Amino acid sequence: MNAASPRSTPALEIPIRQLEAIRAQAVAIARGAGAILREGLRQIEAQREGVVVRYKSSDADPVTEFDHLSEAFIVEALQRTFPGHRIVGEEGGRYESKLKVAALSQGTAGGLASAHSTLDPQFEWQVDPLDGTVNFAHGFPVFAVSL
């Protein structure tokens, strides 16, 4: 009996310096989003008006205005820094690449083809702008920005 061989996936060949540069940018972006969340936590702790908690699919799945503010900051920063990378956000779903949007706005097939050739399919960001929303919404400072 022959055992089926596992499908092999081609290894990514990305220079370590490029990965280190990407990581450094990701850390800076995550820290920027963290500053937004720390301000939100201060508002919750001070019990100021205006901190809104809503629920996505159930009472156990809250989302706050700071989830959205953090994701907007992260997506804008990623699109500006890495215009060819794909982005999927927990709150907003799939975001179009800035290069693809620019090509579509030009209305030319050539522009779209050019954008697709510049898109980097090796990179897709999965964004959880406030990982630990339940803790955050209750003022418990154990949460993170996950990229």
PDB file of C-alpha atoms in Angstrom:
ATOM      1  CA  MET A   1       0.000   0.000   0.000  1.00  0.00           C
ATOM      2  CA  ASN A   2       1.427   3.352  -1.003  1.00  0.00           C
ATOM      3  CA  ALA A   3       1.015   6.231   1.389  1.00  0.00           C
ATOM      4  CA  ALA A   4      -0.116   9.388  -0.280  1.00  0.00           C
ATOM      5  CA  SER A   5       2.581  12.006  -0.285  1.00  0.00           C
ATOM      6  CA  PRO A   6       1.595  15.311   1.282  1.00  0.00           C
ATOM      7  CA  ARG A   7       1.109  18.206  -1.084  1.00  0.00           C
ATOM      8  CA  SER A   8       4.108  20.427  -0.978  1.00  0.00           C
ATOM      9  CA  THR A   9       3.775  24.161  -0.905  1.00  0.00           C
ATOM     10  CA  PRO A  10       6.570  26.139  -2.514  1.00  0.00           C
ATOM     11  CA  ALA A  11       8.654  27.927   0.079  1.00  0.00           C
ATOM     12  CA  LEU A  12       8.533  31.684   0.061  1.00  0.00           C
ATOM     13  CA  GLU A  13      11.846  33.208  -0.795  1.00  0.00           C
ATOM     14  CA  ILE A  14      11.708  36.556   0.912  1.00  0.00           C
ATOM     15  CA  PRO A  15      14.983  38.103   2.030  1.00  0.00           C
ATOM     16  CA  ILE A  16      15.284  38.328   5.804  1.00  0.00           C
ATOM     17  CA  ARG A  17      16.028  42.068   5.606  1.00  0.00           C
ATOM     18  CA  GLN A  18      12.730  42.620   3.793  1.00  0.00           C
ATOM     19  CA  LEU A  19      10.873  40.604   6.443  1.00  0.00           C
ATOM     20  CA  GLU A  20      12.602  42.558   9.221  1.00  0.00           C
ATOM     21  CA  ALA A  21      11.583  45.846   7.573  1.00  0.00           C
ATOM     22  CA  ILE A  22       7.980  44.649   7.232  1.00  0.00           C
ATOM     23  CA  ARG A  23       7.973  43.534  10.867  1.00  0.00           C
ATOM     24  CA  ALA A  24       9.309  46.903  12.035  1.00  0.00           C
ATOM     25  CA  GLN A  25       6.551  48.720  10.131  1.00  0.00           C
ATOM     26  CA  ALA A  26       3.910  46.323  11.509  1.00  0.00           C
ATOM     27  CA  VAL A  27       5.104  46.944  15.066  1.00  0.00           C
ATOM     28  CA  ALA A  28       4.931  50.717  14.535  1.00  0.00           C
ATOM     29  CA  ILE A  29       1.417  50.424  13.084  1.00  0.00           C
ATOM     30  CA  ALA A  30       0.264  48.169  15.936  1.00  0.00           C
ATOM     31  CA  ARG A  31       1.658  50.629  18.487  1.00  0.00           C
ATOM     32  CA  GLY A  32      -0.231  53.480  16.800  1.00  0.00           C
ATOM     33  CA  ALA A  33      -3.450  51.475  17.026  1.00  0.00           C
ATOM     34  CA  GLY A  34      -2.569  50.641  20.626  1.00  0.00           C
ATOM     35  CA  ALA A  35      -2.467  54.344  21.437  1.00  0.00           C
ATOM     36  CA  ILE A  36      -6.046  54.638  20.158  1.00  0.00           C
ATOM     37  CA  LEU A  37      -7.080  51.715  22.353  1.00  0.00           C
ATOM     38  CA  ARG A  38      -5.324  53.102  25.431  1.00  0.00           C
ATOM     39  CA  GLU A  39      -7.320  56.324  25.020  1.00  0.00           C
ATOM     40  CA  GLY A  40     -10.491  54.260  24.735  1.00  0.00           C
ATOM     41  CA  LEU A  41      -9.602  52.373  27.900  1.00  0.00           C
ATOM     42  CA  ARG A  42      -9.048  55.688  29.711  1.00  0.00           C
ATOM     43  CA  GLN A  43     -12.530  56.754  28.628  1.00  0.00           C
ATOM     44  CA  ILE A  44     -14.036  53.493  29.857  1.00  0.00           C
ATOM     45  CA  GLU A  45     -12.171  53.698  33.162  1.00  0.00           C
ATOM     46  CA  ALA A  46     -13.311  57.295  33.643  1.00  0.00           C
ATOM     47  CA  GLN A  47     -16.845  56.170  32.710  1.00  0.00           C
ATOM     48  CA  ARG A  48     -17.151  59.024  30.259  1.00  0.00           C
ATOM     49  CA  GLU A  49     -20.154  59.242  28.035  1.00  0.00           C
ATOM     50  CA  GLY A  50     -19.768  58.217  24.434  1.00  0.00           C
ATOM     51  CA  VAL A  51     -18.128  54.778  24.703  1.00  0.00           C
ATOM     52  CA  VAL A  52     -20.534  52.637  22.716  1.00  0.00           C
ATOM     53  CA  VAL A  53     -20.579  48.843  22.905  1.00  0.00           C
ATOM     54  CA  ARG A  54     -22.589  46.971  20.279  1.00  0.00           C
ATOM     55  CA  TYR A  55     -22.852  43.267  19.574  1.00  0.00           C
ATOM     56  CA  LYS A  56     -22.073  41.533  16.287  1.00  0.00           C
ATOM     57  CA  SER A  57     -23.638  38.076  16.355  1.00  0.00           C
ATOM     58  CA  SER A  58     -24.457  37.531  20.026  1.00  0.00           C
ATOM     59  CA  ASP A  59     -24.145  39.083  23.475  1.00  0.00           C
ATOM     60  CA  ALA A  60     -20.792  37.324  23.749  1.00  0.00           C
ATOM     61  CA  ASP A  61     -19.383  39.066  20.655  1.00  0.00           C
ATOM     62  CA  PRO A  62     -19.111  42.786  21.449  1.00  0.00           C
ATOM     63  CA  VAL A  63     -17.660  45.473  19.229  1.00  0.00           C
ATOM     64  CA  THR A  64     -16.835  49.001  20.341  1.00  0.00           C
ATOM     65  CA  GLU A  65     -16.238  52.223  18.490  1.00  0.00           C
ATOM     66  CA  PHE A  66     -12.562  51.683  19.302  1.00  0.00           C
ATOM     67  CA  ASP A  67     -12.518  48.397  17.342  1.00  0.00           C
ATOM     68  CA  HIS A  68     -13.557  50.464  14.309  1.00  0.00           C
ATOM     69  CA  LEU A  69     -11.202  53.386  15.017  1.00  0.00           C
ATOM     70  CA  SER A  70      -8.266  51.019  15.492  1.00  0.00           C
ATOM     71  CA  GLU A  71      -9.058  49.071  12.320  1.00  0.00           C
ATOM     72  CA  ALA A  72      -9.428  52.252  10.263  1.00  0.00           C
ATOM     73  CA  PHE A  73      -6.021  53.441  11.498  1.00  0.00           C
ATOM     74  CA  ILE A  74      -4.381  50.078  10.769  1.00  0.00           C
ATOM     75  CA  VAL A  75      -5.905  49.661   7.299  1.00  0.00           C
ATOM     76  CA  GLU A  76      -4.967  53.198   6.241  1.00  0.00           C
ATOM     77  CA  ALA A  77      -1.404  52.732   7.496  1.00  0.00           C
ATOM     78  CA  LEU A  78      -1.020  49.309   5.841  1.00  0.00           C
ATOM     79  CA  GLN A  79      -2.426  50.573   2.539  1.00  0.00           C
ATOM     80  CA  ARG A  80      -0.080  53.565   2.605  1.00  0.00           C
ATOM     81  CA  THR A  81       2.971  51.517   3.600  1.00  0.00           C
ATOM     82  CA  PHE A  82       2.286  48.326   1.618  1.00  0.00           C
ATOM     83  CA  PRO A  83      -0.038  49.306  -1.260  1.00  0.00           C
ATOM     84  CA  GLY A  84       0.272  45.913  -2.976  1.00  0.00           C
ATOM     85  CA  HIS A  85      -0.589  43.783   0.058  1.00  0.00           C
ATOM     86  CA  ARG A  86      -4.034  42.316   0.687  1.00  0.00           C
ATOM     87  CA  ILE A  87      -5.808  43.196   3.955  1.00  0.00           C
ATOM     88  CA  VAL A  88      -8.626  41.396   5.767  1.00  0.00           C
ATOM     89  CA  GLY A  89     -10.055  43.098   8.842  1.00  0.00           C
ATOM     90  CA  GLU A  90     -12.209  41.530  11.532  1.00  0.00           C
ATOM     91  CA  GLU A  91     -14.676  44.407  11.439  1.00  0.00           C
ATOM     92  CA  GLY A  92     -14.545  45.496   7.794  1.00  0.00           C
ATOM     93  CA  GLY A  93     -13.746  42.311   5.923  1.00  0.00           C
ATOM     94  CA  ARG A  94     -11.593  42.393   2.805  1.00  0.00           C
ATOM     95  CA  TYR A  95     -10.131  45.755   1.810  1.00  0.00           C
ATOM     96  CA  GLU A  96      -9.118  46.531  -1.746  1.00  0.00           C
ATOM     97  CA  SER A  97      -5.493  47.316  -2.446  1.00  0.00           C
ATOM     98  CA  LYS A  98      -4.815  51.016  -2.991  1.00  0.00           C
ATOM     99  CA  LEU A  99      -3.171  50.068  -6.293  1.00  0.00           C
ATOM    100  CA  LYS A 100      -6.280  48.225  -7.482  1.00  0.00           C
ATOM    101  CA  VAL A 101      -8.586  51.062  -6.398  1.00  0.00           C
ATOM    102  CA  ALA A 102      -6.428  53.604  -8.238  1.00  0.00           C
ATOM    103  CA  ALA A 103      -6.475  51.467 -11.399  1.00  0.00           C
ATOM    104  CA  LEU A 104     -10.248  51.051 -11.231  1.00  0.00           C
ATOM    105  CA  SER A 105     -10.735  54.795 -10.746  1.00  0.00           C
ATOM    106  CA  GLN A 106      -8.680  55.428 -13.896  1.00  0.00           C
ATOM    107  CA  GLY A 107     -11.163  53.229 -15.723  1.00  0.00           C
ATOM    108  CA  THR A 108      -8.594  51.575 -17.928  1.00  0.00           C
ATOM    109  CA  ALA A 109      -8.007  47.880 -18.411  1.00  0.00           C
ATOM    110  CA  GLY A 110      -4.305  48.630 -18.754  1.00  0.00           C
ATOM    111  CA  GLY A 111      -4.276  50.376 -15.376  1.00  0.00           C
ATOM    112  CA  LEU A 112      -5.970  47.403 -13.728  1.00  0.00           C
ATOM    113  CA  ALA A 113      -3.561  44.961 -15.378  1.00  0.00           C
ATOM    114  CA  SER A 114      -0.660  47.100 -14.161  1.00  0.00           C
ATOM    115  CA  ALA A 115      -2.078  47.133 -10.628  1.00  0.00           C
ATOM    116  CA  HIS A 116      -2.483  43.349 -10.652  1.00  0.00           C
ATOM    117  CA  SER A 117       1.133  42.936 -11.738  1.00  0.00           C
ATOM    118  CA  THR A 118       2.205  45.156  -8.799  1.00  0.00           C
ATOM    119  CA  LEU A 119       0.020  43.397  -6.215  1.00  0.00           C
ATOM    120  CA  ASP A 120       2.039  41.034  -4.069  1.00  0.00           C
ATOM    121  CA  PRO A 121       0.038  37.821  -3.548  1.00  0.00           C
ATOM    122  CA  GLN A 122       2.594  36.594  -0.996  1.00  0.00           C
ATOM    123  CA  PHE A 123       1.336  39.067   1.573  1.00  0.00           C
ATOM    124  CA  GLU A 124      -2.068  39.215   3.215  1.00  0.00           C
ATOM    125  CA  TRP A 125      -2.618  40.974   6.517  1.00  0.00           C
ATOM    126  CA  GLN A 126      -5.170  39.510   8.916  1.00  0.00           C
ATOM    127  CA  VAL A 127      -6.206  42.325  11.245  1.00  0.00           C
ATOM    128  CA  ASP A 128      -7.883  42.014  14.629  1.00  0.00           C
ATOM    129  CA  PRO A 129      -7.855  45.660  15.700  1.00  0.00           C
ATOM    130  CA  LEU A 130      -8.893  44.906  19.284  1.00  0.00           C
ATOM    131  CA  ASP A 131      -8.176  41.333  20.267  1.00  0.00           C
ATOM    132  CA  GLY A 132      -9.926  41.033  23.627  1.00  0.00           C
ATOM    133  CA  THR A 133     -12.919  43.329  23.182  1.00  0.00           C
ATOM    134  CA  VAL A 134     -14.792  41.772  26.127  1.00  0.00           C
ATOM    135  CA  ASN A 135     -11.934  42.654  28.483  1.00  0.00           C
ATOM    136  CA  PHE A 136     -11.606  46.109  26.936  1.00  0.00           C
ATOM    137  CA  ALA A 137     -15.334  46.863  27.193  1.00  0.00           C
ATOM    138  CA  HIS A 138     -15.235  45.995  30.901  1.00  0.00           C
ATOM    139  CA  GLY A 139     -12.165  48.151  31.543  1.00  0.00           C
ATOM    140  CA  PHE A 140      -9.886  45.128  32.068  1.00  0.00           C
ATOM    141  CA  PRO A 141      -6.538  46.048  30.448  1.00  0.00           C
ATOM    142  CA  VAL A 142      -5.736  42.678  28.901  1.00  0.00           C
ATOM    143  CA  PHE A 143      -6.144  43.039  25.129  1.00  0.00           C
ATOM    144  CA  ALA A 144      -3.970  43.408  22.060  1.00  0.00           C
ATOM    145  CA  VAL A 145      -3.742  44.555  18.476  1.00  0.00           C
ATOM    146  CA  SER A 146      -3.200  41.470  16.314  1.00  0.00           C
ATOM    147  CA  LEU A 147      -1.650  41.707  12.858  1.00  0.00           C
TER     148      LEU A 147
END
